[in-house]
């Protein structure tokens, strides 16, 4: 195929914009510090850490998934419970591997991702399975290709690592909550931020915000291959 739109990738990976933002904030960044609870009053916000420490702030930005944000709030109001509770998540068996059998047999037909359904159904295996070619999506050059399979229904050879992260489940319930959370920005000294609030991919939203703050984050352009 020809005429595909260009696909932009961040030089150095997603850590590039994180490092740029951390450098701009300086010693205010406290990495590896788990937040246990967020308590709000009329004057500001108390952030309680897992080690028992507490810090006082004018406001708080909850850049987490909706269910995590709701769990952090000590006294969420009814509107917050309603809006944050509309988002649903599913656990996904996720495997990083190099088993090329999960891609199409013809190399020239490989895409950035492959959805398997009918071939699995013919073998009596229910459900969907998606495999992403990270070489194409993230610009890796390793051989064999670095692949990431979600909910694989077949045995995998050459597994590098395995986990079970959660992914948001798209639906009108979640979409209807996005506007409501945006309208509440700043109420009770609280702002909500996260990949669940916009359809723009998370890394590009973070990049856009980094550039608004004048942070230099280089990008590279390459053709998308399908």
Short mmCIF file of C-alpha atoms in Angstrom, two decimals:
data_model
loop_
_atom_site.label_atom_id
_atom_site.label_comp_id
_atom_site.label_asym_id
_atom_site.label_seq_id
_atom_site.Cartn_x
_atom_site.Cartn_y
_atom_site.Cartn_z
CA UNK A 1 0.00 0.00 0.00
CA UNK A 2 1.09 3.57 -0.57
CA UNK A 3 0.08 6.97 0.74
CA UNK A 4 -0.06 5.96 4.40
CA UNK A 5 -0.02 8.82 6.92
CA UNK A 6 3.29 9.40 8.72
CA UNK A 7 3.65 7.87 12.16
CA UNK A 8 5.59 9.89 14.71
CA UNK A 9 7.56 8.30 17.52
CA UNK A 10 9.33 9.95 20.44
CA UNK A 11 13.11 9.71 20.18
CA UNK A 12 14.31 7.75 23.19
CA UNK A 13 10.86 6.36 23.99
CA UNK A 14 8.20 7.55 26.42
CA UNK A 15 10.81 8.08 29.13
CA UNK A 16 12.08 11.10 27.18
CA UNK A 17 9.15 13.35 28.08
CA UNK A 18 9.02 12.00 31.63
CA UNK A 19 12.69 12.87 32.11
CA UNK A 20 12.15 16.32 30.60
CA UNK A 21 9.28 17.09 32.96
CA UNK A 22 11.19 15.74 35.97
CA UNK A 23 14.21 17.89 35.09
CA UNK A 24 12.01 21.00 34.89
CA UNK A 25 10.40 20.29 38.27
CA UNK A 26 13.73 19.54 39.96
CA UNK A 27 13.82 18.33 43.57
CA UNK A 28 10.03 18.68 43.87
CA UNK A 29 9.73 15.26 42.19
CA UNK A 30 9.45 12.41 44.71
CA UNK A 31 9.79 9.21 42.72
CA UNK A 32 8.89 5.85 44.22
CA UNK A 33 6.70 7.44 46.91
CA UNK A 34 3.34 5.72 47.16
CA UNK A 35 0.28 7.85 48.03
CA UNK A 36 -2.06 6.23 50.50
CA UNK A 37 -4.86 8.76 50.79
CA UNK A 38 -5.94 12.27 49.73
CA UNK A 39 -7.88 14.32 52.29
CA UNK A 40 -9.45 17.64 51.31
CA UNK A 41 -10.87 20.53 53.30
CA UNK A 42 -11.99 24.09 52.57
CA UNK A 43 -8.41 25.44 52.56
CA UNK A 44 -6.48 22.79 50.65
CA UNK A 45 -5.35 19.17 50.45
CA UNK A 46 -3.45 16.76 52.69
CA UNK A 47 -1.61 13.95 50.90
CA UNK A 48 -0.87 10.95 53.11
CA UNK A 49 1.96 8.65 52.02
CA UNK A 50 2.34 4.93 52.59
CA UNK A 51 5.23 5.51 55.02
CA UNK A 52 2.99 7.64 57.26
CA UNK A 53 4.30 11.02 56.15
CA UNK A 54 1.86 13.79 55.25
CA UNK A 55 2.26 16.89 53.08
CA UNK A 56 0.03 19.93 52.68
CA UNK A 57 -0.82 21.39 49.26
CA UNK A 58 -3.08 23.98 47.66
CA UNK A 59 -4.53 21.46 45.20
CA UNK A 60 -4.04 17.95 43.86
CA UNK A 61 -3.95 16.42 40.36
CA UNK A 62 -4.98 12.77 40.28
CA UNK A 63 -3.23 11.38 37.19
CA UNK A 64 -4.45 7.82 37.68
CA UNK A 65 -7.13 5.50 36.37
CA UNK A 66 -10.63 6.42 37.50
CA UNK A 67 -10.98 3.50 39.92
CA UNK A 68 -7.60 4.32 41.49
CA UNK A 69 -8.54 7.99 41.87
CA UNK A 70 -11.77 7.04 43.61
CA UNK A 71 -9.89 4.73 45.99
CA UNK A 72 -7.42 7.51 46.90
CA UNK A 73 -10.08 10.08 47.86
CA UNK A 74 -10.88 9.93 51.58
CA UNK A 75 -14.32 11.50 51.23
CA UNK A 76 -15.49 11.54 47.61
CA UNK A 77 -18.74 13.40 47.07
CA UNK A 78 -21.73 11.75 45.32
CA UNK A 79 -20.85 13.29 41.94
CA UNK A 80 -17.28 11.99 42.12
CA UNK A 81 -18.51 8.52 43.06
CA UNK A 82 -20.92 8.55 40.13
CA UNK A 83 -18.52 9.87 37.46
CA UNK A 84 -15.44 7.88 38.48
CA UNK A 85 -17.56 4.77 38.97
CA UNK A 86 -18.75 4.79 35.35
CA UNK A 87 -15.41 3.55 34.05
CA UNK A 88 -15.03 -0.21 33.71
CA UNK A 89 -11.80 -2.16 33.40
CA UNK A 90 -10.82 -5.65 32.32
CA UNK A 91 -7.78 -7.69 33.31
CA UNK A 92 -5.70 -8.91 30.38
CA UNK A 93 -3.15 -11.70 30.33
CA UNK A 94 -0.24 -9.90 28.62
CA UNK A 95 2.86 -11.68 27.33
CA UNK A 96 6.04 -10.18 25.88
CA UNK A 97 7.62 -12.74 23.58
CA UNK A 98 9.27 -13.48 20.23
CA UNK A 99 7.06 -16.29 18.94
CA UNK A 100 6.48 -15.26 15.30
CA UNK A 101 3.79 -17.91 14.90
CA UNK A 102 1.39 -15.36 16.37
CA UNK A 103 1.77 -13.19 13.26
CA UNK A 104 0.63 -14.02 9.75
CA UNK A 105 2.72 -16.63 7.95
CA UNK A 106 3.56 -14.32 5.03
CA UNK A 107 6.09 -11.68 6.27
CA UNK A 108 4.92 -9.12 3.71
CA UNK A 109 1.43 -9.29 5.23
CA UNK A 110 2.57 -8.45 8.76
CA UNK A 111 0.89 -5.45 10.40
CA UNK A 112 1.43 -3.49 13.58
CA UNK A 113 -1.19 -5.70 15.22
CA UNK A 114 -3.12 -8.84 14.39
CA UNK A 115 -6.51 -9.78 15.75
CA UNK A 116 -7.24 -13.49 15.95
CA UNK A 117 -10.80 -14.66 16.19
CA UNK A 118 -12.02 -16.95 13.45
CA UNK A 119 -8.92 -19.13 13.46
CA UNK A 120 -9.25 -19.55 17.21
CA UNK A 121 -12.96 -20.29 16.94
CA UNK A 122 -12.25 -23.06 14.44
CA UNK A 123 -10.04 -24.66 17.08
CA UNK A 124 -12.75 -24.41 19.73
CA UNK A 125 -11.05 -21.55 21.63
CA UNK A 126 -13.38 -18.72 22.66
CA UNK A 127 -12.56 -15.04 22.90
CA UNK A 128 -10.29 -12.59 21.12
CA UNK A 129 -6.52 -12.45 21.10
CA UNK A 130 -4.44 -9.52 19.86
CA UNK A 131 -0.72 -9.51 19.12
CA UNK A 132 1.21 -6.26 18.64
CA UNK A 133 4.44 -6.09 16.65
CA UNK A 134 6.49 -3.76 18.85
CA UNK A 135 9.24 -3.58 16.24
CA UNK A 136 6.82 -1.70 14.00
CA UNK A 137 4.97 0.22 16.68
CA UNK A 138 7.98 1.36 18.70
CA UNK A 139 10.84 1.18 16.20
CA UNK A 140 12.76 -1.76 17.71
CA UNK A 141 15.18 -3.63 15.45
CA UNK A 142 15.65 -6.84 17.40
CA UNK A 143 15.32 -10.24 15.76
CA UNK A 144 13.13 -12.12 16.15
CA UNK A 145 10.59 -9.34 16.39
CA UNK A 146 9.48 -8.20 19.82
CA UNK A 147 5.80 -9.14 20.14
CA UNK A 148 3.18 -8.42 22.78
CA UNK A 149 0.11 -10.67 22.96
CA UNK A 150 -3.02 -9.87 24.93
CA UNK A 151 -5.06 -12.85 26.14
CA UNK A 152 -3.22 -15.47 24.05
CA UNK A 153 -5.24 -18.64 23.59
CA UNK A 154 -2.34 -20.77 22.36
CA UNK A 155 0.94 -21.80 24.06
CA UNK A 156 3.81 -19.36 23.54
CA UNK A 157 7.45 -20.27 22.99
CA UNK A 158 10.15 -17.87 24.08
CA UNK A 159 8.34 -15.82 26.73
CA UNK A 160 10.32 -12.82 28.06
CA UNK A 161 7.87 -11.63 30.71
CA UNK A 162 4.21 -11.95 31.63
CA UNK A 163 1.76 -9.78 33.52
CA UNK A 164 -1.93 -9.02 33.95
CA UNK A 165 -2.53 -5.26 33.60
CA UNK A 166 -5.98 -3.72 33.36
CA UNK A 167 -7.36 -1.89 30.34
CA UNK A 168 -10.31 0.44 30.18
CA UNK A 169 -13.44 -0.95 28.52
CA UNK A 170 -14.87 1.46 26.00
CA UNK A 171 -18.54 2.32 26.29
CA UNK A 172 -21.04 5.14 26.53
CA UNK A 173 -20.90 5.05 30.31
CA UNK A 174 -17.22 6.06 30.25
CA UNK A 175 -17.69 8.59 27.45
CA UNK A 176 -20.52 10.32 29.32
CA UNK A 177 -18.32 10.68 32.40
CA UNK A 178 -15.49 12.44 30.56
CA UNK A 179 -17.32 15.75 30.18
CA UNK A 180 -18.56 15.63 33.76
CA UNK A 181 -15.05 15.21 35.17
CA UNK A 182 -13.73 17.98 32.92
CA UNK A 183 -16.41 20.35 34.20
CA UNK A 184 -15.45 19.56 37.80
CA UNK A 185 -11.81 20.54 37.26
CA UNK A 186 -10.66 22.51 40.31
CA UNK A 187 -13.66 21.79 42.51
CA UNK A 188 -12.62 20.81 46.03
CA UNK A 189 -9.04 21.66 45.00
CA UNK A 190 -8.99 18.56 42.79
CA UNK A 191 -8.16 17.97 39.13
CA UNK A 192 -8.54 14.66 37.33
CA UNK A 193 -6.12 13.65 34.59
CA UNK A 194 -5.54 10.37 32.78
CA UNK A 195 -5.75 8.32 29.62
CA UNK A 196 -9.42 7.57 30.35
CA UNK A 197 -10.46 11.21 29.92
CA UNK A 198 -9.54 11.72 26.27
CA UNK A 199 -9.43 9.55 23.16
CA UNK A 200 -6.00 10.97 22.26
CA UNK A 201 -3.29 8.36 22.94
CA UNK A 202 -1.69 8.88 26.34
CA UNK A 203 1.85 9.48 25.15
CA UNK A 204 0.79 12.19 22.70
CA UNK A 205 -1.32 13.94 25.32
CA UNK A 206 1.66 13.97 27.67
CA UNK A 207 3.90 15.19 24.86
CA UNK A 208 1.48 18.01 24.04
CA UNK A 209 1.42 19.13 27.67
CA UNK A 210 5.21 18.94 27.91
CA UNK A 211 5.59 21.16 24.86
CA UNK A 212 3.10 23.66 26.27
CA UNK A 213 5.44 23.97 29.24
CA UNK A 214 8.37 24.63 26.94
CA UNK A 215 10.05 21.26 27.48
CA UNK A 216 12.19 20.06 24.61
CA UNK A 217 11.07 16.58 23.57
CA UNK A 218 12.41 15.45 20.15
CA UNK A 219 10.23 13.48 17.75
CA UNK A 220 10.98 11.42 14.67
CA UNK A 221 8.68 10.82 11.71
CA UNK A 222 8.45 7.53 9.85
CA UNK A 223 5.92 5.95 7.53
CA UNK A 224 3.32 3.74 9.11
CA UNK A 225 3.45 0.20 7.73
CA UNK A 226 0.32 -1.88 7.56
#
